[in-house]
Amino acid sequence: MPDCLFCLILDGSVPSKKVYEDEDVYAFEDINPQAPVHVLVIPRKHIPTFNDMTQEDAPLAAKMFLAAQKIAREKGLDKTGYRLNGNCLESAGQSVFHIHFHLLGGRNFSWPPG
């Protein structure tokens, strides 16, 4: 999608600080971190919202979770804890319409999140 920020990051038009990549998933540091570790995990396939996922996207979702797990382990968060968050639509806080997870760690979190 030519107007999608994350698609522009994926094609190299917008720079990012890469943390992880494979053939299906890309992860990079958030430019406005909300925790000492704040990584965005995105699929290479453009899917606007979690509502737009299909059964065929199930393996991709699993790959996103496993990428987040790998990143958390590499950053030592598997020992201290981390939060994996996904927002769907504006009222939930989604501002970029390309599905993604926020991997957050390195500090204590409260519940409910806000």
GROMACS .gro file of C-alpha atoms in nm:
model
  114
    1MET     CA    1   0.000   0.000   0.000
    2PRO     CA    2   0.164   0.323  -0.111
    3ASP     CA    3   0.021   0.535   0.174
    4CYS     CA    4   0.086   0.286   0.457
    5LEU     CA    5   0.373   0.390   0.686
    6PHE     CA    6   0.466   0.031   0.765
    7CYS     CA    7   0.464  -0.069   0.397
    8LEU     CA    8   0.697   0.225   0.333
    9ILE     CA    9   0.925   0.099   0.610
   10LEU     CA   10   0.917  -0.248   0.457
   11ASP     CA   11   1.016  -0.121   0.112
   12GLY     CA   12   1.294   0.095   0.257
   13SER     CA   13   1.136   0.432   0.172
   14VAL     CA   14   1.113   0.519   0.543
   15PRO     CA   15   1.409   0.427   0.765
   16SER     CA   16   1.371   0.207   1.071
   17LYS     CA   17   1.597   0.051   1.330
   18LYS     CA   18   1.561  -0.318   1.248
   19VAL     CA   19   1.548  -0.567   1.534
   20TYR     CA   20   1.438  -0.880   1.345
   21GLU     CA   21   1.337  -0.995   1.000
   22ASP     CA   22   1.250  -1.309   0.812
   23GLU     CA   23   1.054  -1.380   0.495
   24ASP     CA   24   0.717  -1.302   0.660
   25VAL     CA   25   0.781  -1.077   0.961
   26TYR     CA   26   0.976  -0.758   1.028
   27ALA     CA   27   1.037  -0.593   1.365
   28PHE     CA   28   1.181  -0.254   1.449
   29GLU     CA   29   1.221  -0.013   1.738
   30ASP     CA   30   0.930   0.223   1.801
   31ILE     CA   31   1.025   0.588   1.739
   32ASN     CA   32   0.822   0.694   2.045
   33PRO     CA   33   0.904   0.422   2.299
   34GLN     CA   34   0.670   0.371   2.592
   35ALA     CA   35   0.913   0.141   2.776
   36PRO     CA   36   1.288   0.075   2.775
   37VAL     CA   37   1.216  -0.195   2.516
   38HIS     CA   38   0.945  -0.107   2.264
   39VAL     CA   39   0.953  -0.305   1.941
   40LEU     CA   40   0.687  -0.317   1.669
   41VAL     CA   41   0.635  -0.659   1.510
   42ILE     CA   42   0.466  -0.643   1.169
   43PRO     CA   43   0.386  -0.885   0.889
   44ARG     CA   44   0.527  -0.816   0.545
   45LYS     CA   45   0.177  -0.875   0.410
   46HIS     CA   46  -0.043  -0.565   0.435
   47ILE     CA   47  -0.347  -0.642   0.651
   48PRO     CA   48  -0.517  -0.321   0.774
   49THR     CA   49  -0.672  -0.449   1.100
   50PHE     CA   50  -0.707  -0.770   1.297
   51ASN     CA   51  -1.067  -0.772   1.172
   52ASP     CA   52  -0.932  -0.817   0.819
   53MET     CA   53  -0.741  -1.136   0.895
   54THR     CA   54  -0.862  -1.460   0.741
   55GLN     CA   55  -0.812  -1.825   0.823
   56GLU     CA   56  -0.530  -1.826   0.567
   57ASP     CA   57  -0.347  -1.567   0.781
   58ALA     CA   58  -0.333  -1.797   1.086
   59PRO     CA   59   0.020  -1.922   1.011
   60LEU     CA   60   0.134  -1.561   0.969
   61ALA     CA   61  -0.013  -1.467   1.307
   62ALA     CA   62   0.175  -1.757   1.466
   63LYS     CA   63   0.498  -1.638   1.302
   64MET     CA   64   0.442  -1.291   1.447
   65PHE     CA   65   0.399  -1.437   1.797
   66LEU     CA   66   0.710  -1.653   1.758
   67ALA     CA   67   0.913  -1.356   1.631
   68ALA     CA   68   0.803  -1.154   1.936
   69GLN     CA   69   0.904  -1.444   2.161
   70LYS     CA   70   1.248  -1.463   1.997
   71ILE     CA   71   1.302  -1.087   2.031
   72ALA     CA   72   1.191  -1.096   2.396
   73ARG     CA   73   1.436  -1.378   2.465
   74GLU     CA   74   1.721  -1.192   2.290
   75LYS     CA   75   1.651  -0.882   2.498
   76GLY     CA   76   1.632  -1.081   2.825
   77LEU     CA   77   1.263  -1.009   2.871
   78ASP     CA   78   1.177  -1.379   2.892
   79LYS     CA   79   1.317  -1.371   3.247
   80THR     CA   80   1.167  -1.042   3.365
   81GLY     CA   81   0.840  -1.028   3.173
   82TYR     CA   82   0.699  -0.836   2.883
   83ARG     CA   83   0.373  -0.717   2.735
   84LEU     CA   84   0.260  -0.800   2.383
   85ASN     CA   85  -0.016  -0.566   2.273
   86GLY     CA   86  -0.222  -0.536   1.955
   87ASN     CA   87  -0.473  -0.260   1.888
   88CYS     CA   88  -0.768  -0.285   1.651
   89LEU     CA   89  -0.930   0.037   1.523
   90GLU     CA   90  -0.903   0.393   1.648
   91SER     CA   91  -1.089   0.359   1.978
   92ALA     CA   92  -0.841   0.090   2.083
   93GLY     CA   93  -0.545   0.308   1.986
   94GLN     CA   94  -0.462   0.182   1.637
   95SER     CA   95  -0.301   0.468   1.444
   96VAL     CA   96  -0.127   0.278   1.162
   97PHE     CA   97  -0.361   0.054   0.968
   98HIS     CA   98  -0.125  -0.237   0.912
   99ILE     CA   99  -0.158  -0.501   1.184
  100HIS     CA  100   0.121  -0.503   1.438
  101PHE     CA  101   0.213  -0.598   1.791
  102HIS     CA  102   0.386  -0.376   2.041
  103LEU     CA  103   0.646  -0.573   2.237
  104LEU     CA  104   0.709  -0.377   2.557
  105GLY     CA  105   0.942  -0.457   2.845
  106GLY     CA  106   1.210  -0.338   3.078
  107ARG     CA  107   0.977  -0.182   3.334
  108ASN     CA  108   0.680  -0.279   3.546
  109PHE     CA  109   0.332  -0.240   3.395
  110SER     CA  110   0.001  -0.189   3.568
  111TRP     CA  111  -0.344  -0.325   3.491
  112PRO     CA  112  -0.573  -0.217   3.344
  113PRO     CA  113  -0.347  -0.053   3.089
  114GLY     CA  114  -0.560   0.256   3.040
   0.00000   0.00000   0.00000
